[in-house]
mmCIF file of C-alpha atoms in Angstrom:
data_model
loop_
_atom_site.group_PDB
_atom_site.id
_atom_site.type_symbol
_atom_site.label_atom_id
_atom_site.label_comp_id
_atom_site.label_asym_id
_atom_site.label_seq_id
_atom_site.Cartn_x
_atom_site.Cartn_y
_atom_site.Cartn_z
ATOM 1 C CA UNK A 14 90.046 82.589 118.057
ATOM 2 C CA UNK A 15 91.877 81.195 115.120
ATOM 3 C CA UNK A 16 90.576 81.540 111.815
ATOM 4 C CA UNK A 17 90.266 78.080 109.480
ATOM 5 C CA UNK A 18 92.352 77.730 106.424
ATOM 6 C CA UNK A 19 89.325 78.149 104.574
ATOM 7 C CA UNK A 20 88.355 81.181 106.263
ATOM 8 C CA UNK A 21 91.542 82.856 105.763
ATOM 9 C CA UNK A 22 91.071 82.072 101.986
ATOM 10 C CA UNK A 23 88.021 82.753 101.226
ATOM 11 C CA UNK A 24 88.454 85.788 102.438
ATOM 12 C CA UNK A 25 92.161 86.206 100.136
ATOM 13 C CA UNK A 26 89.032 85.888 97.418
ATOM 14 C CA UNK A 27 86.906 87.911 98.313
ATOM 15 C CA UNK A 28 89.941 90.605 99.213
ATOM 16 C CA UNK A 29 91.770 89.974 95.924
ATOM 17 C CA UNK A 30 88.189 90.007 94.032
ATOM 18 C CA UNK A 31 87.264 93.207 95.417
ATOM 19 C CA UNK A 32 90.794 94.534 94.166
ATOM 20 C CA UNK A 33 90.813 93.936 90.683
ATOM 21 C CA UNK A 34 87.350 94.751 90.774
ATOM 22 C CA UNK A 35 88.242 97.684 88.186
ATOM 23 C CA UNK A 36 89.896 95.715 85.797
ATOM 24 C CA UNK A 37 88.697 94.792 82.000
ATOM 25 C CA UNK A 38 88.161 90.561 83.044
ATOM 26 C CA UNK A 39 87.772 89.300 86.252
ATOM 27 C CA UNK A 40 90.727 87.192 88.096
ATOM 28 C CA UNK A 41 90.147 83.677 87.726
ATOM 29 C CA UNK A 42 90.819 81.119 89.918
ATOM 30 C CA UNK A 43 95.057 80.538 89.142
ATOM 31 C CA UNK A 44 95.569 83.088 89.167
ATOM 32 C CA UNK A 45 94.238 83.765 92.704
ATOM 33 C CA UNK A 46 95.743 80.513 93.100
ATOM 34 C CA UNK A 47 99.385 81.025 91.957
ATOM 35 C CA UNK A 48 99.477 84.524 93.432
ATOM 36 C CA UNK A 49 98.960 82.773 96.978
ATOM 37 C CA UNK A 50 100.606 79.922 95.912
ATOM 38 C CA UNK A 51 96.883 77.717 97.254
ATOM 39 C CA UNK A 52 95.899 74.162 95.784
ATOM 40 C CA UNK A 53 93.741 75.867 93.062
ATOM 41 C CA UNK A 54 91.422 72.505 93.440
ATOM 42 C CA UNK A 55 91.425 73.651 96.868
ATOM 43 C CA UNK A 56 90.195 77.602 96.001
ATOM 44 C CA UNK A 57 87.719 76.109 93.710
ATOM 45 C CA UNK A 58 85.810 74.297 95.878
ATOM 46 C CA UNK A 59 85.698 78.153 98.348
ATOM 47 C CA UNK A 60 85.339 80.046 95.463
ATOM 48 C CA UNK A 61 81.971 77.415 94.857
ATOM 49 C CA UNK A 62 80.856 77.657 98.300
ATOM 50 C CA UNK A 63 81.199 81.576 98.630
ATOM 51 C CA UNK A 64 79.374 81.656 95.459
ATOM 52 C CA UNK A 65 76.747 79.809 97.202
ATOM 53 C CA UNK A 66 76.540 82.560 100.159
ATOM 54 C CA UNK A 67 76.034 85.414 97.691
ATOM 55 C CA UNK A 68 79.333 87.152 97.213
ATOM 56 C CA UNK A 69 80.468 85.643 94.274
ATOM 57 C CA UNK A 70 79.594 85.144 90.437
ATOM 58 C CA UNK A 71 81.798 82.717 89.191
ATOM 59 C CA UNK A 72 82.005 82.765 85.143
ATOM 60 C CA UNK A 73 83.146 79.386 83.337
ATOM 61 C CA UNK A 74 85.140 80.264 79.700
ATOM 62 C CA UNK A 75 86.996 82.536 78.209
ATOM 63 C CA UNK A 76 87.017 85.441 79.077
ATOM 64 C CA UNK A 77 85.593 83.804 82.729
ATOM 65 C CA UNK A 78 86.091 84.372 86.542
ATOM 66 C CA UNK A 79 85.447 85.666 89.648
ATOM 67 C CA UNK A 80 83.733 88.757 90.210
ATOM 68 C CA UNK A 81 81.652 90.584 93.795
ATOM 69 C CA UNK A 82 78.237 89.700 94.144
ATOM 70 C CA UNK A 83 78.177 92.483 96.379
ATOM 71 C CA UNK A 84 80.233 95.760 96.911
ATOM 72 C CA UNK A 85 82.794 95.388 98.664
ATOM 73 C CA UNK A 86 81.791 97.894 101.326
ATOM 74 C CA UNK A 87 78.280 95.715 102.241
ATOM 75 C CA UNK A 88 80.016 92.637 102.507
ATOM 76 C CA UNK A 89 80.639 92.434 106.687
ATOM 77 C CA UNK A 90 83.974 90.214 107.829
ATOM 78 C CA UNK A 91 81.741 89.623 110.609
ATOM 79 C CA UNK A 92 79.205 87.496 108.221
ATOM 80 C CA UNK A 93 82.293 85.684 106.117
ATOM 81 C CA UNK A 94 83.579 84.413 109.520
ATOM 82 C CA UNK A 95 79.973 83.028 110.759
ATOM 83 C CA UNK A 96 79.707 82.370 107.559
ATOM 84 C CA UNK A 97 82.647 80.422 107.218
ATOM 85 C CA UNK A 98 84.279 79.033 110.760
ATOM 86 C CA UNK A 99 82.693 75.489 111.467
ATOM 87 C CA UNK A 100 83.629 76.235 115.497
ATOM 88 C CA UNK A 101 82.868 78.491 117.920
ATOM 89 C CA UNK A 102 83.195 76.546 120.422
ATOM 90 C CA UNK A 103 86.768 77.984 122.442
ATOM 91 C CA UNK A 104 86.780 75.420 124.786
ATOM 92 C CA UNK A 105 85.708 72.272 125.632
ATOM 93 C CA UNK A 106 82.539 73.668 127.487
ATOM 94 C CA UNK A 107 81.128 75.430 124.954
ATOM 95 C CA UNK A 108 79.034 72.976 124.050
ATOM 96 C CA UNK A 109 77.336 71.009 125.987
ATOM 97 C CA UNK A 110 77.161 67.655 124.383
ATOM 98 C CA UNK A 111 81.307 66.527 125.334
ATOM 99 C CA UNK A 112 81.281 69.003 128.336
ATOM 100 C CA UNK A 113 82.991 66.487 131.189
ATOM 101 C CA UNK A 114 84.059 69.872 132.529
ATOM 102 C CA UNK A 115 83.885 68.816 136.418
ATOM 103 C CA UNK A 116 84.242 73.203 136.876
ATOM 104 C CA UNK A 117 81.222 73.943 134.751
ATOM 105 C CA UNK A 118 78.801 76.662 136.602
ATOM 106 C CA UNK A 119 81.743 76.629 139.139
ATOM 107 C CA UNK A 120 84.578 79.062 137.384
ATOM 108 C CA UNK A 121 84.486 82.072 134.803
ATOM 109 C CA UNK A 122 86.291 81.301 132.236
ATOM 110 C CA UNK A 123 83.337 80.327 129.772
ATOM 111 C CA UNK A 124 81.866 83.257 130.517
ATOM 112 C CA UNK A 125 84.993 86.033 130.268
ATOM 113 C CA UNK A 126 85.765 83.376 126.687
ATOM 114 C CA UNK A 127 82.014 84.097 125.339
ATOM 115 C CA UNK A 128 82.326 88.057 126.030
ATOM 116 C CA UNK A 129 85.959 87.859 124.376
ATOM 117 C CA UNK A 130 84.246 86.090 121.207
ATOM 118 C CA UNK A 131 81.491 88.483 121.048
ATOM 119 C CA UNK A 132 83.884 90.955 121.205
ATOM 120 C CA UNK A 133 85.656 89.417 118.146
ATOM 121 C CA UNK A 134 83.182 89.370 116.130
ATOM 122 C CA UNK A 135 82.315 92.504 117.275
ATOM 123 C CA UNK A 136 85.115 94.433 115.648
ATOM 124 C CA UNK A 137 84.511 91.297 113.155
ATOM 125 C CA UNK A 138 81.016 93.479 112.310
ATOM 126 C CA UNK A 139 82.456 96.771 112.192
ATOM 127 C CA UNK A 140 84.376 96.375 109.056
ATOM 128 C CA UNK A 141 83.755 95.827 104.911
ATOM 129 C CA UNK A 142 85.866 93.960 102.533
ATOM 130 C CA UNK A 143 85.986 97.939 100.722
ATOM 131 C CA UNK A 144 87.766 98.591 103.982
ATOM 132 C CA UNK A 145 90.568 96.081 104.066
ATOM 133 C CA UNK A 146 91.950 97.115 100.040
ATOM 134 C CA UNK A 147 91.748 99.787 98.224
ATOM 135 C CA UNK A 148 91.077 98.410 93.425
ATOM 136 C CA UNK A 149 93.935 98.501 91.559
ATOM 137 C CA UNK A 150 92.700 99.612 88.081
ATOM 138 C CA UNK A 151 95.308 100.611 86.206
ATOM 139 C CA UNK A 152 97.835 97.936 86.103
ATOM 140 C CA UNK A 153 97.337 95.707 82.977
ATOM 141 C CA UNK A 154 96.178 92.269 83.082
ATOM 142 C CA UNK A 155 99.350 89.997 83.802
ATOM 143 C CA UNK A 156 101.093 91.843 86.342
ATOM 144 C CA UNK A 157 101.034 90.603 89.672
ATOM 145 C CA UNK A 158 98.019 93.232 90.492
ATOM 146 C CA UNK A 159 98.809 93.215 94.797
ATOM 147 C CA UNK A 160 102.263 93.170 96.550
ATOM 148 C CA UNK A 161 102.764 90.186 98.045
ATOM 149 C CA UNK A 162 105.868 89.743 99.823
ATOM 150 C CA UNK A 163 108.281 87.295 98.455
ATOM 151 C CA UNK A 164 107.640 82.904 99.991
ATOM 152 C CA UNK A 165 110.536 81.318 101.948
#
């Protein structure tokens, strides 16, 4: 399974917020956009969705930014992926409305892929945001918080 760009960026925002949760001021959309080379307007939409789903608190204005609404150890990756991905139909036969496969019901591919998807999500259900990042409190605001590889 391949995650959509929306889910990828959603996870990056959540991870960045988790990694910087001990800073005196929260990270901003502009800061995260610059660190990851992502459009600010696109990240704004993602942040609003994450806030609507109960993962982020967004504060406008001076001193504003993004903070996790729940502790990082309570944000389960499987839940985030399920709520940010729009399509779990790996192949046509997963969706009865569009399925035209003449082998449907005869082959084992559908069941095999469903089992693989279930195992994939089960692994993500065993991982929290806290498992992915370590908070960084000692870096002053303005310094790079997460070491990123140089852009190509």
